[in-house]
């Protein structure tokens, strides 16, 4: 079959800070191609919509899949599905991805026939049999697939992260992917899943709290195939298992592979496995994202981070000693008042690290979806991007956004703009000589992207598609009820489990 896979447009924060290659879509593309299909990929983060429209006419796909890892992209995806049905009559349209997995039936109903199926769970094992069923019939027999005919069997976990290797050769304008000054930047996956259970996160509910690892040999082989000098390690928590991080490092050292790396981890993991992270700095680790989420014990308890403020601040000191630049994320509670915003601004100015802010947002698949969602002030998918308030704010909404933007501007003053451009002249010069302009462009875009008027205007847009509300329950859902993947993986998954803090 002729198969086209599409990644929707970039979200608000991607206009400035980062634009990552769609690694999951590349792996699904590889799985479909390995099954004998002719595959094309269109990433609307880096390509204009006109390219998609033209290729729908010229390629005339028999199947079109759209990746939906973010709720905010669902309205755009439904409109693309409608257009595809018109441009390529008879085309089988399916959605897949993290966020849509939790609301598959609802989205299928909203699409009113424009979408034939939704894949719940991991796409690599589901898409080849789905394409076969689209041609020959039997959608209800495909694990993880939801269609008008009903649900198929439970989603399957991928047998091994070692394959399929992402089909990076199908991507165009790879020089448009970046994160900060790492421009251009590829992405790679060493592990999948998270054994923790933060209340605001759906990574652990999606994977059923499983945790799987690629073999060090396969990870190094893939790294050797990456042309970009910079790589973002997309694992939810990097190097939970120190022997795994050491194993990959040893393989990279053996192959004499050296790049610049950016990764995400937890403070307690960094503190526990300092030797591994130190070894990776010698391989080129320069940036680290730490999801601190809160600067006090009350906030950490609220989000069930299972770390203390002391752990967080000790981790920052460790990273500084290693020479790693840290980006901190703090979750903005809509209940914050002016004083709370002021305290956070003082903190952000007092530390050398980059401080990012995300607004507390209840997502389907998270525990707070069942505790906060009945207070939603909007169900417009497009506002569920962690940059807008979707539950009541203590301050009037305009004042909340004013304080939010004022606090975000600390990042702009510290790490973007003219001062940074002068300090990073060497980096800028090297990037520009290679034709890389992503980092340069981000330095002056803050005010155009983050401003009160734009955020308020976003709330006034006509709404065509809305999130569902969770079904009323007499008691809170059990944790197993939140899982997408519920079956334990086979031994081939190389499954490990971090000692469970709560004994689950």
Short mmCIF file of N, CA and C in Angstrom, two decimals, residues 53-130:
data_model
loop_
_atom_site.label_atom_id
_atom_site.label_comp_id
_atom_site.label_asym_id
_atom_site.label_seq_id
_atom_site.Cartn_x
_atom_site.Cartn_y
_atom_site.Cartn_z
N UNK A 53 -0.80 19.04 1.09
CA UNK A 53 -1.91 19.06 0.13
C UNK A 53 -1.46 18.56 -1.24
N UNK A 54 -0.27 18.99 -1.67
CA UNK A 54 0.23 18.57 -2.98
C UNK A 54 0.52 17.07 -3.00
N UNK A 55 1.08 16.55 -1.93
CA UNK A 55 1.43 15.13 -1.91
C UNK A 55 0.20 14.24 -1.76
N UNK A 56 -0.83 14.75 -1.13
CA UNK A 56 -2.07 13.97 -1.09
C UNK A 56 -2.62 13.77 -2.50
N UNK A 57 -2.42 14.78 -3.35
CA UNK A 57 -2.90 14.66 -4.73
C UNK A 57 -1.96 13.81 -5.59
N UNK A 58 -0.65 14.04 -5.44
CA UNK A 58 0.30 13.35 -6.33
C UNK A 58 0.58 11.92 -5.88
N UNK A 59 0.74 11.70 -4.59
CA UNK A 59 1.04 10.36 -4.08
C UNK A 59 -0.21 9.51 -3.96
N UNK A 60 -1.36 10.17 -3.75
CA UNK A 60 -2.65 9.48 -3.61
C UNK A 60 -2.55 8.30 -2.64
N UNK A 61 -2.28 8.58 -1.36
CA UNK A 61 -2.08 7.48 -0.42
C UNK A 61 -3.33 6.62 -0.27
N UNK A 62 -3.08 5.34 -0.09
CA UNK A 62 -4.18 4.42 0.21
C UNK A 62 -4.46 4.37 1.71
N UNK A 63 -3.48 4.81 2.51
CA UNK A 63 -3.64 4.91 3.95
C UNK A 63 -2.90 6.14 4.44
N UNK A 64 -3.51 6.85 5.38
CA UNK A 64 -2.92 8.07 5.96
C UNK A 64 -2.98 7.95 7.47
N UNK A 65 -1.82 8.04 8.12
CA UNK A 65 -1.76 8.00 9.58
C UNK A 65 -1.27 9.32 10.12
N UNK A 66 -1.90 9.81 11.19
CA UNK A 66 -1.52 11.08 11.81
C UNK A 66 -1.13 10.84 13.26
N UNK A 67 0.04 11.34 13.62
CA UNK A 67 0.56 11.18 14.98
C UNK A 67 -0.04 12.22 15.91
N UNK A 68 -0.58 11.76 17.04
CA UNK A 68 -1.22 12.68 17.98
C UNK A 68 -0.69 12.44 19.39
N UNK A 69 0.53 12.89 19.60
CA UNK A 69 1.08 12.84 20.95
C UNK A 69 0.61 14.00 21.80
N UNK A 70 -0.01 15.01 21.18
CA UNK A 70 -0.44 16.20 21.90
C UNK A 70 -1.91 16.49 21.62
N UNK A 71 -2.67 16.71 22.69
CA UNK A 71 -4.09 17.00 22.55
C UNK A 71 -4.33 18.22 21.67
N UNK A 72 -3.47 19.22 21.79
CA UNK A 72 -3.69 20.48 21.09
C UNK A 72 -3.72 20.31 19.58
N UNK A 73 -3.19 19.21 19.07
CA UNK A 73 -3.16 18.98 17.62
C UNK A 73 -4.40 18.26 17.08
N UNK A 74 -5.31 17.82 17.94
CA UNK A 74 -6.43 17.00 17.49
C UNK A 74 -7.34 17.75 16.50
N UNK A 75 -7.73 19.00 16.74
CA UNK A 75 -8.56 19.68 15.74
C UNK A 75 -7.90 19.75 14.37
N UNK A 76 -6.62 20.08 14.33
CA UNK A 76 -5.89 20.13 13.05
C UNK A 76 -5.91 18.75 12.39
N UNK A 77 -5.70 17.69 13.17
CA UNK A 77 -5.66 16.34 12.61
C UNK A 77 -7.00 15.95 12.01
N UNK A 78 -8.09 16.31 12.66
CA UNK A 78 -9.42 15.98 12.12
C UNK A 78 -9.65 16.70 10.80
N UNK A 79 -9.22 17.96 10.73
CA UNK A 79 -9.38 18.70 9.48
C UNK A 79 -8.53 18.10 8.36
N UNK A 80 -7.32 17.66 8.70
CA UNK A 80 -6.48 16.99 7.70
C UNK A 80 -7.15 15.71 7.23
N UNK A 81 -7.74 14.97 8.16
CA UNK A 81 -8.42 13.72 7.80
C UNK A 81 -9.56 13.99 6.83
N UNK A 82 -10.33 15.05 7.09
CA UNK A 82 -11.44 15.39 6.19
C UNK A 82 -10.91 15.74 4.80
N UNK A 83 -9.84 16.53 4.76
CA UNK A 83 -9.27 16.92 3.47
C UNK A 83 -8.74 15.71 2.73
N UNK A 84 -8.09 14.79 3.46
CA UNK A 84 -7.52 13.61 2.83
C UNK A 84 -8.59 12.74 2.19
N UNK A 85 -9.73 12.64 2.85
CA UNK A 85 -10.82 11.83 2.30
C UNK A 85 -11.33 12.41 0.98
N UNK A 86 -11.27 13.75 0.88
CA UNK A 86 -11.70 14.40 -0.35
C UNK A 86 -10.63 14.30 -1.44
N UNK A 87 -9.36 14.53 -1.03
CA UNK A 87 -8.27 14.58 -2.01
C UNK A 87 -7.91 13.19 -2.53
N UNK A 88 -8.07 12.18 -1.70
CA UNK A 88 -7.70 10.82 -2.08
C UNK A 88 -8.84 9.88 -1.70
N UNK A 89 -9.92 9.86 -2.49
CA UNK A 89 -11.10 9.05 -2.16
C UNK A 89 -10.73 7.58 -1.91
N UNK A 90 -11.32 7.03 -0.88
CA UNK A 90 -11.04 5.65 -0.52
C UNK A 90 -9.85 5.48 0.41
N UNK A 91 -9.17 6.58 0.73
CA UNK A 91 -8.02 6.52 1.62
C UNK A 91 -8.45 6.09 3.03
N UNK A 92 -7.74 5.16 3.61
CA UNK A 92 -7.99 4.69 4.98
C UNK A 92 -7.22 5.62 5.92
N UNK A 93 -7.93 6.30 6.82
CA UNK A 93 -7.31 7.29 7.71
C UNK A 93 -7.30 6.76 9.13
N UNK A 94 -6.15 6.84 9.78
CA UNK A 94 -6.05 6.41 11.17
C UNK A 94 -5.21 7.38 11.98
N UNK A 95 -5.55 7.47 13.26
CA UNK A 95 -4.79 8.28 14.21
C UNK A 95 -4.06 7.35 15.16
N UNK A 96 -2.99 7.85 15.75
CA UNK A 96 -2.27 7.12 16.79
C UNK A 96 -1.43 8.08 17.58
N UNK A 97 -0.91 7.63 18.69
CA UNK A 97 -0.07 8.49 19.51
C UNK A 97 -0.49 8.48 20.97
N UNK A 98 0.32 9.11 21.77
CA UNK A 98 0.15 9.06 23.23
C UNK A 98 -1.21 9.61 23.67
N UNK A 99 -1.48 10.88 23.35
CA UNK A 99 -2.67 11.53 23.90
C UNK A 99 -3.97 10.94 23.38
N UNK A 100 -4.02 10.64 22.08
CA UNK A 100 -5.27 10.15 21.51
C UNK A 100 -5.59 8.75 22.03
N UNK A 101 -4.60 8.04 22.55
CA UNK A 101 -4.83 6.69 23.07
C UNK A 101 -5.84 6.69 24.21
N UNK A 102 -5.88 7.77 24.98
CA UNK A 102 -6.74 7.81 26.15
C UNK A 102 -8.19 8.22 25.83
N UNK A 103 -8.42 8.75 24.64
CA UNK A 103 -9.76 9.22 24.29
C UNK A 103 -10.13 8.75 22.89
N UNK A 104 -9.75 7.55 22.55
CA UNK A 104 -9.89 7.05 21.17
C UNK A 104 -11.33 7.09 20.68
N UNK A 105 -12.25 6.54 21.45
CA UNK A 105 -13.65 6.48 21.00
C UNK A 105 -14.23 7.87 20.80
N UNK A 106 -13.89 8.78 21.70
CA UNK A 106 -14.44 10.13 21.61
C UNK A 106 -13.97 10.82 20.32
N UNK A 107 -12.68 10.71 20.01
CA UNK A 107 -12.14 11.35 18.82
C UNK A 107 -12.72 10.71 17.56
N UNK A 108 -12.88 9.41 17.59
CA UNK A 108 -13.47 8.70 16.46
C UNK A 108 -14.88 9.22 16.19
N UNK A 109 -15.63 9.44 17.25
CA UNK A 109 -17.00 9.96 17.10
C UNK A 109 -16.99 11.39 16.59
N UNK A 110 -16.06 12.21 17.11
CA UNK A 110 -15.99 13.61 16.68
C UNK A 110 -15.66 13.74 15.20
N UNK A 111 -14.85 12.83 14.70
CA UNK A 111 -14.41 12.91 13.31
C UNK A 111 -15.53 12.60 12.32
N UNK A 112 -16.61 11.99 12.78
CA UNK A 112 -17.81 11.75 11.97
C UNK A 112 -17.48 11.08 10.63
N UNK A 113 -16.73 10.00 10.71
CA UNK A 113 -16.44 9.24 9.50
C UNK A 113 -15.16 9.60 8.78
N UNK A 114 -14.53 10.71 9.16
CA UNK A 114 -13.28 11.10 8.51
C UNK A 114 -12.10 10.25 8.98
N UNK A 115 -12.25 9.60 10.13
CA UNK A 115 -11.21 8.75 10.69
C UNK A 115 -11.75 7.34 10.79
N UNK A 116 -11.02 6.39 10.22
CA UNK A 116 -11.48 5.00 10.19
C UNK A 116 -11.06 4.21 11.41
N UNK A 117 -9.96 4.58 12.03
CA UNK A 117 -9.47 3.82 13.19
C UNK A 117 -8.53 4.68 14.02
N UNK A 118 -8.44 4.34 15.30
CA UNK A 118 -7.48 4.97 16.21
C UNK A 118 -6.67 3.85 16.85
N UNK A 119 -5.36 4.02 16.84
CA UNK A 119 -4.46 3.05 17.47
C UNK A 119 -4.19 3.48 18.90
N UNK A 120 -4.53 2.64 19.84
CA UNK A 120 -4.20 2.87 21.25
C UNK A 120 -2.89 2.14 21.56
N UNK A 121 -1.98 2.85 22.22
CA UNK A 121 -0.73 2.22 22.61
C UNK A 121 0.35 2.37 21.57
N UNK A 122 1.37 1.55 21.68
CA UNK A 122 2.54 1.67 20.81
C UNK A 122 2.19 1.37 19.36
N UNK A 123 2.74 2.19 18.47
CA UNK A 123 2.36 2.08 17.07
C UNK A 123 3.11 1.04 16.28
N UNK A 124 4.38 0.77 16.65
CA UNK A 124 5.19 -0.14 15.82
C UNK A 124 4.56 -1.53 15.67
N UNK A 125 4.09 -2.16 16.77
CA UNK A 125 3.50 -3.49 16.57
C UNK A 125 2.09 -3.46 16.01
N UNK A 126 1.42 -2.30 16.05
CA UNK A 126 0.01 -2.22 15.65
C UNK A 126 -0.18 -1.87 14.18
N UNK A 127 0.68 -1.02 13.63
CA UNK A 127 0.42 -0.49 12.29
C UNK A 127 0.51 -1.54 11.18
N UNK A 128 1.51 -2.42 11.16
CA UNK A 128 1.51 -3.42 10.07
C UNK A 128 0.24 -4.27 10.01
N UNK A 129 -0.24 -4.85 11.14
CA UNK A 129 -1.50 -5.60 11.03
C UNK A 129 -2.70 -4.70 10.76
N UNK A 130 -2.64 -3.44 11.20
CA UNK A 130 -3.73 -2.51 10.90
C UNK A 130 -3.83 -2.27 9.40
#
